[in-house]
Amino acid sequence: MGAYKYLEEFWRKKQTDVFRYLARLRNWEFRQLPAVHRASRPTRPDKARKVGYKAKQGYVVYRVRVRRGDRKTRVAKGIVYGKPCHQGINKNKAVRNLRSIAEERAGRKISSLRVLNSYWVAQDALHKWYEVVMVDPYHKTIRDDPRINWICRNTMKHRELRGLTAAGRKARGLLKKGKRATKLRPSVRAAYKRHSLMRLRRWR
């Protein structure tokens, strides 16, 4: 087994004494840092490579902190001046997953880079941390590499905001195929529009 295989096995067994000790130290360190900050290198090199990271110019890793749990309605003192149906504050469930939200925050913060992918690195009772692999679309190394220069296209701007990354596609339900996805493809809105549109065979 190569070194990456051992690393993968280590990250898989999260209940071991060594992993729990390292995770505790890592969580403490991450808590002291800003919500979105650049990581000098990936915490999980094996996982970073799996999702597309290469240790060369043009690739950057940002670490993002996201609050765990449900989304809370942002209103002053928890008061909603409206109908009772809108007065829920605490039990709102987010449509997207936390990894997708982390990608969005990184993409908004560093808007000149393109979001490639992301992966989980740590969590405690309050937060989850994700590392987002980002690519500089104007770097010569990236533009000259036929494996990655697709991300330099204009249509790849802010992929993370449009649900085109792996986490975004998962949130949209696009991991399902066939009869399970009849109302999901190409998107929920497009499918709804298609099903509710009346098509008459003759021009009227």
PDB file of C-alpha atoms in Angstrom:
ATOM      1  CA  MET A   1       0.000   0.000   0.000  1.00  0.00           C
ATOM      2  CA  GLY A   2       1.160   3.492  -0.842  1.00  0.00           C
ATOM      3  CA  ALA A   3       1.263   6.356   1.627  1.00  0.00           C
ATOM      4  CA  TYR A   4      -2.054   7.822   0.397  1.00  0.00           C
ATOM      5  CA  LYS A   5      -3.786   4.514   1.087  1.00  0.00           C
ATOM      6  CA  TYR A   6      -2.584   4.583   4.699  1.00  0.00           C
ATOM      7  CA  LEU A   7      -3.741   8.202   5.018  1.00  0.00           C
ATOM      8  CA  GLU A   8      -7.145   7.269   3.636  1.00  0.00           C
ATOM      9  CA  GLU A   9      -7.447   4.428   6.144  1.00  0.00           C
ATOM     10  CA  PHE A  10      -6.402   6.770   8.977  1.00  0.00           C
ATOM     11  CA  TRP A  11      -9.110   9.313   8.083  1.00  0.00           C
ATOM     12  CA  ARG A  12     -11.687   6.543   7.780  1.00  0.00           C
ATOM     13  CA  LYS A  13     -11.247   5.336  11.375  1.00  0.00           C
ATOM     14  CA  LYS A  14     -12.206   8.480  13.282  1.00  0.00           C
ATOM     15  CA  GLN A  15     -12.725   6.821  16.687  1.00  0.00           C
ATOM     16  CA  THR A  16      -9.085   5.810  17.199  1.00  0.00           C
ATOM     17  CA  ASP A  17      -7.155   7.478  20.042  1.00  0.00           C
ATOM     18  CA  VAL A  18      -4.616   9.068  17.692  1.00  0.00           C
ATOM     19  CA  PHE A  19      -7.252  10.548  15.379  1.00  0.00           C
ATOM     20  CA  ARG A  20      -9.341  11.891  18.257  1.00  0.00           C
ATOM     21  CA  TYR A  21      -6.282  13.530  19.808  1.00  0.00           C
ATOM     22  CA  LEU A  22      -5.243  15.142  16.501  1.00  0.00           C
ATOM     23  CA  ALA A  23      -8.816  16.220  15.779  1.00  0.00           C
ATOM     24  CA  ARG A  24      -8.997  17.941  19.158  1.00  0.00           C
ATOM     25  CA  LEU A  25      -5.807  19.897  18.453  1.00  0.00           C
ATOM     26  CA  ARG A  26      -6.940  20.690  14.918  1.00  0.00           C
ATOM     27  CA  ASN A  27     -10.332  21.960  16.100  1.00  0.00           C
ATOM     28  CA  TRP A  28      -8.679  24.222  18.653  1.00  0.00           C
ATOM     29  CA  GLU A  29      -6.382  25.659  15.982  1.00  0.00           C
ATOM     30  CA  PHE A  30      -9.194  26.189  13.464  1.00  0.00           C
ATOM     31  CA  ARG A  31     -11.367  27.937  16.065  1.00  0.00           C
ATOM     32  CA  GLN A  32      -8.731  30.661  16.500  1.00  0.00           C
ATOM     33  CA  LEU A  33      -8.681  31.436  12.768  1.00  0.00           C
ATOM     34  CA  PRO A  34     -11.117  33.544  10.688  1.00  0.00           C
ATOM     35  CA  ALA A  35     -14.222  31.937   9.165  1.00  0.00           C
ATOM     36  CA  VAL A  36     -12.623  31.893   5.684  1.00  0.00           C
ATOM     37  CA  HIS A  37      -8.836  31.691   5.490  1.00  0.00           C
ATOM     38  CA  ARG A  38      -6.224  30.288   3.172  1.00  0.00           C
ATOM     39  CA  ALA A  39      -4.599  26.995   4.110  1.00  0.00           C
ATOM     40  CA  SER A  40      -0.903  26.723   3.277  1.00  0.00           C
ATOM     41  CA  ARG A  41      -1.462  23.109   2.199  1.00  0.00           C
ATOM     42  CA  PRO A  42      -4.366  20.620   2.272  1.00  0.00           C
ATOM     43  CA  THR A  43      -5.055  18.979   5.644  1.00  0.00           C
ATOM     44  CA  ARG A  44      -6.018  15.798   3.751  1.00  0.00           C
ATOM     45  CA  PRO A  45      -3.651  15.520   0.762  1.00  0.00           C
ATOM     46  CA  ASP A  46      -5.157  12.196  -0.342  1.00  0.00           C
ATOM     47  CA  LYS A  47      -8.715  13.554  -0.388  1.00  0.00           C
ATOM     48  CA  ALA A  48      -7.636  16.848  -1.986  1.00  0.00           C
ATOM     49  CA  ARG A  49      -6.048  14.952  -4.885  1.00  0.00           C
ATOM     50  CA  LYS A  50      -9.183  12.823  -5.281  1.00  0.00           C
ATOM     51  CA  VAL A  51     -11.334  15.918  -5.750  1.00  0.00           C
ATOM     52  CA  GLY A  52      -8.926  17.483  -8.267  1.00  0.00           C
ATOM     53  CA  TYR A  53      -6.175  19.297  -6.333  1.00  0.00           C
ATOM     54  CA  LYS A  54      -2.634  19.293  -7.728  1.00  0.00           C
ATOM     55  CA  ALA A  55       0.390  20.616  -5.835  1.00  0.00           C
ATOM     56  CA  LYS A  56       1.319  23.126  -8.523  1.00  0.00           C
ATOM     57  CA  GLN A  57       0.901  26.788  -9.377  1.00  0.00           C
ATOM     58  CA  GLY A  58      -2.627  28.038  -9.803  1.00  0.00           C
ATOM     59  CA  TYR A  59      -4.217  25.709  -7.230  1.00  0.00           C
ATOM     60  CA  VAL A  60      -5.196  27.169  -3.833  1.00  0.00           C
ATOM     61  CA  VAL A  61      -6.899  25.684  -0.770  1.00  0.00           C
ATOM     62  CA  TYR A  62      -9.193  27.773   1.437  1.00  0.00           C
ATOM     63  CA  ARG A  63     -10.615  26.554   4.734  1.00  0.00           C
ATOM     64  CA  VAL A  64     -14.183  27.600   5.583  1.00  0.00           C
ATOM     65  CA  ARG A  65     -16.067  27.439   8.877  1.00  0.00           C
ATOM     66  CA  VAL A  66     -19.847  26.893   8.787  1.00  0.00           C
ATOM     67  CA  ARG A  67     -22.312  26.811  11.684  1.00  0.00           C
ATOM     68  CA  ARG A  68     -23.851  23.377  12.127  1.00  0.00           C
ATOM     69  CA  GLY A  69     -27.534  22.633  12.411  1.00  0.00           C
ATOM     70  CA  ASP A  70     -30.647  24.288  11.049  1.00  0.00           C
ATOM     71  CA  ARG A  71     -30.743  27.757   9.593  1.00  0.00           C
ATOM     72  CA  LYS A  72     -32.152  30.484  11.842  1.00  0.00           C
ATOM     73  CA  THR A  73     -34.374  33.294  10.556  1.00  0.00           C
ATOM     74  CA  ARG A  74     -32.523  36.592  10.900  1.00  0.00           C
ATOM     75  CA  VAL A  75     -35.000  38.913  12.592  1.00  0.00           C
ATOM     76  CA  ALA A  76     -34.434  41.346  15.449  1.00  0.00           C
ATOM     77  CA  LYS A  77     -35.279  39.841  18.870  1.00  0.00           C
ATOM     78  CA  GLY A  78     -37.002  36.918  17.132  1.00  0.00           C
ATOM     79  CA  ILE A  79     -40.008  39.086  16.278  1.00  0.00           C
ATOM     80  CA  VAL A  80     -41.710  38.665  12.900  1.00  0.00           C
ATOM     81  CA  TYR A  81     -44.211  41.419  12.188  1.00  0.00           C
ATOM     82  CA  GLY A  82     -46.460  39.390   9.964  1.00  0.00           C
ATOM     83  CA  LYS A  83     -48.743  36.431   9.579  1.00  0.00           C
ATOM     84  CA  PRO A  84     -48.404  33.494  12.009  1.00  0.00           C
ATOM     85  CA  CYS A  85     -47.267  31.164   9.196  1.00  0.00           C
ATOM     86  CA  HIS A  86     -44.005  33.132   8.931  1.00  0.00           C
ATOM     87  CA  GLN A  87     -43.250  33.314  12.643  1.00  0.00           C
ATOM     88  CA  GLY A  88     -41.018  30.235  12.861  1.00  0.00           C
ATOM     89  CA  ILE A  89     -37.466  31.192  13.826  1.00  0.00           C
ATOM     90  CA  ASN A  90     -35.506  28.083  14.748  1.00  0.00           C
ATOM     91  CA  LYS A  91     -36.713  25.042  12.863  1.00  0.00           C
ATOM     92  CA  ASN A  92     -35.915  26.132   9.306  1.00  0.00           C
ATOM     93  CA  LYS A  93     -34.156  23.432   7.315  1.00  0.00           C
ATOM     94  CA  ALA A  94     -31.685  24.500   4.653  1.00  0.00           C
ATOM     95  CA  VAL A  95     -32.306  23.159   1.169  1.00  0.00           C
ATOM     96  CA  ARG A  96     -28.589  22.826   0.455  1.00  0.00           C
ATOM     97  CA  ASN A  97     -25.943  20.954   2.432  1.00  0.00           C
ATOM     98  CA  LEU A  98     -23.307  22.677   4.566  1.00  0.00           C
ATOM     99  CA  ARG A  99     -20.502  21.757   2.145  1.00  0.00           C
ATOM    100  CA  SER A 100     -22.274  23.609  -0.659  1.00  0.00           C
ATOM    101  CA  ILE A 101     -22.713  26.630   1.636  1.00  0.00           C
ATOM    102  CA  ALA A 102     -18.997  26.541   2.497  1.00  0.00           C
ATOM    103  CA  GLU A 103     -18.117  26.530  -1.218  1.00  0.00           C
ATOM    104  CA  GLU A 104     -20.400  29.502  -1.805  1.00  0.00           C
ATOM    105  CA  ARG A 105     -18.792  31.515   0.994  1.00  0.00           C
ATOM    106  CA  ALA A 106     -15.313  30.831  -0.328  1.00  0.00           C
ATOM    107  CA  GLY A 107     -16.404  31.725  -3.876  1.00  0.00           C
ATOM    108  CA  ARG A 108     -17.922  35.024  -2.745  1.00  0.00           C
ATOM    109  CA  LYS A 109     -14.907  35.925  -0.616  1.00  0.00           C
ATOM    110  CA  ILE A 110     -12.309  35.234  -3.331  1.00  0.00           C
ATOM    111  CA  SER A 111     -14.314  36.031  -6.430  1.00  0.00           C
ATOM    112  CA  SER A 112     -11.324  36.018  -8.817  1.00  0.00           C
ATOM    113  CA  LEU A 113     -10.758  32.271  -8.267  1.00  0.00           C
ATOM    114  CA  ARG A 114     -12.956  29.421  -9.468  1.00  0.00           C
ATOM    115  CA  VAL A 115     -14.270  26.779  -7.051  1.00  0.00           C
ATOM    116  CA  LEU A 116     -13.274  23.291  -8.171  1.00  0.00           C
ATOM    117  CA  ASN A 117     -14.428  21.071  -5.296  1.00  0.00           C
ATOM    118  CA  SER A 118     -14.335  20.655  -1.519  1.00  0.00           C
ATOM    119  CA  TYR A 119     -14.148  18.115   1.311  1.00  0.00           C
ATOM    120  CA  TRP A 120     -14.773  17.830   5.066  1.00  0.00           C
ATOM    121  CA  VAL A 121     -11.841  18.299   7.473  1.00  0.00           C
ATOM    122  CA  ALA A 122     -13.134  18.821  11.016  1.00  0.00           C
ATOM    123  CA  GLN A 123     -16.155  19.475  13.182  1.00  0.00           C
ATOM    124  CA  ASP A 124     -17.062  20.203  16.778  1.00  0.00           C
ATOM    125  CA  ALA A 125     -20.377  20.807  18.555  1.00  0.00           C
ATOM    126  CA  LEU A 126     -20.896  24.188  16.907  1.00  0.00           C
ATOM    127  CA  HIS A 127     -19.044  24.248  13.577  1.00  0.00           C
ATOM    128  CA  LYS A 128     -17.975  22.209  10.584  1.00  0.00           C
ATOM    129  CA  TRP A 129     -14.839  23.006   8.622  1.00  0.00           C
ATOM    130  CA  TYR A 130     -14.444  22.327   4.912  1.00  0.00           C
ATOM    131  CA  GLU A 131     -11.471  22.841   2.641  1.00  0.00           C
ATOM    132  CA  VAL A 132     -12.348  24.286  -0.750  1.00  0.00           C
ATOM    133  CA  VAL A 133     -10.014  23.650  -3.705  1.00  0.00           C
ATOM    134  CA  MET A 134      -9.863  26.776  -5.849  1.00  0.00           C
ATOM    135  CA  VAL A 135      -8.210  27.464  -9.192  1.00  0.00           C
ATOM    136  CA  ASP A 136      -6.814  30.677 -10.658  1.00  0.00           C
ATOM    137  CA  PRO A 137      -8.301  30.845 -14.189  1.00  0.00           C
ATOM    138  CA  TYR A 138      -5.764  33.450 -15.357  1.00  0.00           C
ATOM    139  CA  HIS A 139      -2.630  31.558 -14.335  1.00  0.00           C
ATOM    140  CA  LYS A 140      -0.567  30.406 -17.301  1.00  0.00           C
ATOM    141  CA  THR A 141      -0.035  26.941 -15.792  1.00  0.00           C
ATOM    142  CA  ILE A 142      -3.806  26.423 -15.552  1.00  0.00           C
ATOM    143  CA  ARG A 143      -4.587  27.867 -18.981  1.00  0.00           C
ATOM    144  CA  ASP A 144      -1.993  25.652 -20.662  1.00  0.00           C
ATOM    145  CA  ASP A 145      -3.082  22.421 -18.945  1.00  0.00           C
ATOM    146  CA  PRO A 146      -5.683  20.622 -21.122  1.00  0.00           C
ATOM    147  CA  ARG A 147      -6.937  18.649 -18.102  1.00  0.00           C
ATOM    148  CA  ILE A 148      -8.087  21.712 -16.150  1.00  0.00           C
ATOM    149  CA  ASN A 149      -8.345  24.634 -18.598  1.00  0.00           C
ATOM    150  CA  TRP A 150     -12.088  23.952 -19.046  1.00  0.00           C
ATOM    151  CA  ILE A 151     -12.514  25.927 -15.796  1.00  0.00           C
ATOM    152  CA  CYS A 152     -11.173  29.076 -17.537  1.00  0.00           C
ATOM    153  CA  ARG A 153     -14.301  29.309 -19.718  1.00  0.00           C
ATOM    154  CA  ASN A 154     -16.679  32.188 -18.981  1.00  0.00           C
ATOM    155  CA  THR A 155     -19.512  29.775 -18.298  1.00  0.00           C
ATOM    156  CA  MET A 156     -17.584  28.434 -15.289  1.00  0.00           C
ATOM    157  CA  LYS A 157     -17.771  31.713 -13.370  1.00  0.00           C
ATOM    158  CA  HIS A 158     -19.245  31.092  -9.905  1.00  0.00           C
ATOM    159  CA  ARG A 159     -20.105  27.445 -10.455  1.00  0.00           C
ATOM    160  CA  GLU A 160     -20.718  27.143  -6.721  1.00  0.00           C
ATOM    161  CA  LEU A 161     -23.524  29.759  -6.797  1.00  0.00           C
ATOM    162  CA  ARG A 162     -25.395  27.841  -9.514  1.00  0.00           C
ATOM    163  CA  GLY A 163     -25.167  24.358  -8.019  1.00  0.00           C
ATOM    164  CA  LEU A 164     -22.665  23.003 -10.552  1.00  0.00           C
ATOM    165  CA  THR A 165     -20.044  21.670  -8.122  1.00  0.00           C
ATOM    166  CA  ALA A 166     -20.304  18.125  -6.741  1.00  0.00           C
ATOM    167  CA  ALA A 167     -21.885  19.334  -3.471  1.00  0.00           C
ATOM    168  CA  GLY A 168     -24.325  21.538  -5.390  1.00  0.00           C
ATOM    169  CA  ARG A 169     -25.350  18.715  -7.717  1.00  0.00           C
ATOM    170  CA  LYS A 170     -25.955  16.488  -4.712  1.00  0.00           C
ATOM    171  CA  ALA A 171     -28.182  19.160  -3.120  1.00  0.00           C
ATOM    172  CA  ARG A 172     -30.162  19.390  -6.391  1.00  0.00           C
ATOM    173  CA  GLY A 173     -30.745  15.630  -6.281  1.00  0.00           C
ATOM    174  CA  LEU A 174     -28.805  14.970  -9.483  1.00  0.00           C
ATOM    175  CA  LEU A 175     -27.037  11.894  -8.093  1.00  0.00           C
ATOM    176  CA  LYS A 176     -30.270  10.027  -8.805  1.00  0.00           C
ATOM    177  CA  LYS A 177     -31.059   8.664 -12.266  1.00  0.00           C
ATOM    178  CA  GLY A 178     -33.998   7.262 -14.158  1.00  0.00           C
ATOM    179  CA  LYS A 179     -37.507   7.170 -12.737  1.00  0.00           C
ATOM    180  CA  ARG A 180     -36.410   8.711  -9.428  1.00  0.00           C
ATOM    181  CA  ALA A 181     -35.248  11.880 -11.177  1.00  0.00           C
ATOM    182  CA  THR A 182     -38.204  12.649 -13.451  1.00  0.00           C
ATOM    183  CA  LYS A 183     -38.945  15.828 -11.502  1.00  0.00           C
ATOM    184  CA  LEU A 184     -35.297  16.822 -11.027  1.00  0.00           C
ATOM    185  CA  ARG A 185     -33.768  17.063 -14.502  1.00  0.00           C
ATOM    186  CA  PRO A 186     -32.587  19.368 -15.923  1.00  0.00           C
ATOM    187  CA  SER A 187     -33.709  21.243 -12.786  1.00  0.00           C
ATOM    188  CA  VAL A 188     -36.734  21.270 -10.476  1.00  0.00           C
ATOM    189  CA  ARG A 189     -38.076  24.492 -12.015  1.00  0.00           C
ATOM    190  CA  ALA A 190     -37.548  23.346 -15.608  1.00  0.00           C
ATOM    191  CA  ALA A 191     -39.280  20.019 -14.898  1.00  0.00           C
ATOM    192  CA  TYR A 192     -42.198  21.829 -13.239  1.00  0.00           C
ATOM    193  CA  LYS A 193     -42.489  24.145 -16.217  1.00  0.00           C
ATOM    194  CA  ARG A 194     -42.374  21.234 -18.641  1.00  0.00           C
ATOM    195  CA  HIS A 195     -45.051  19.258 -16.818  1.00  0.00           C
ATOM    196  CA  SER A 196     -47.413  22.199 -16.359  1.00  0.00           C
ATOM    197  CA  LEU A 197     -47.142  23.543 -19.911  1.00  0.00           C
ATOM    198  CA  MET A 198     -50.096  22.695 -22.107  1.00  0.00           C
ATOM    199  CA  ARG A 199     -49.006  21.521 -25.553  1.00  0.00           C
ATOM    200  CA  LEU A 200     -51.680  21.488 -28.245  1.00  0.00           C
ATOM    201  CA  ARG A 201     -50.877  19.677 -31.483  1.00  0.00           C
ATOM    202  CA  ARG A 202     -52.552  22.250 -33.730  1.00  0.00           C
ATOM    203  CA  TRP A 203     -51.776  25.966 -33.862  1.00  0.00           C
ATOM    204  CA  ARG A 204     -54.639  28.005 -32.380  1.00  0.00           C
TER     205      ARG A 204
END
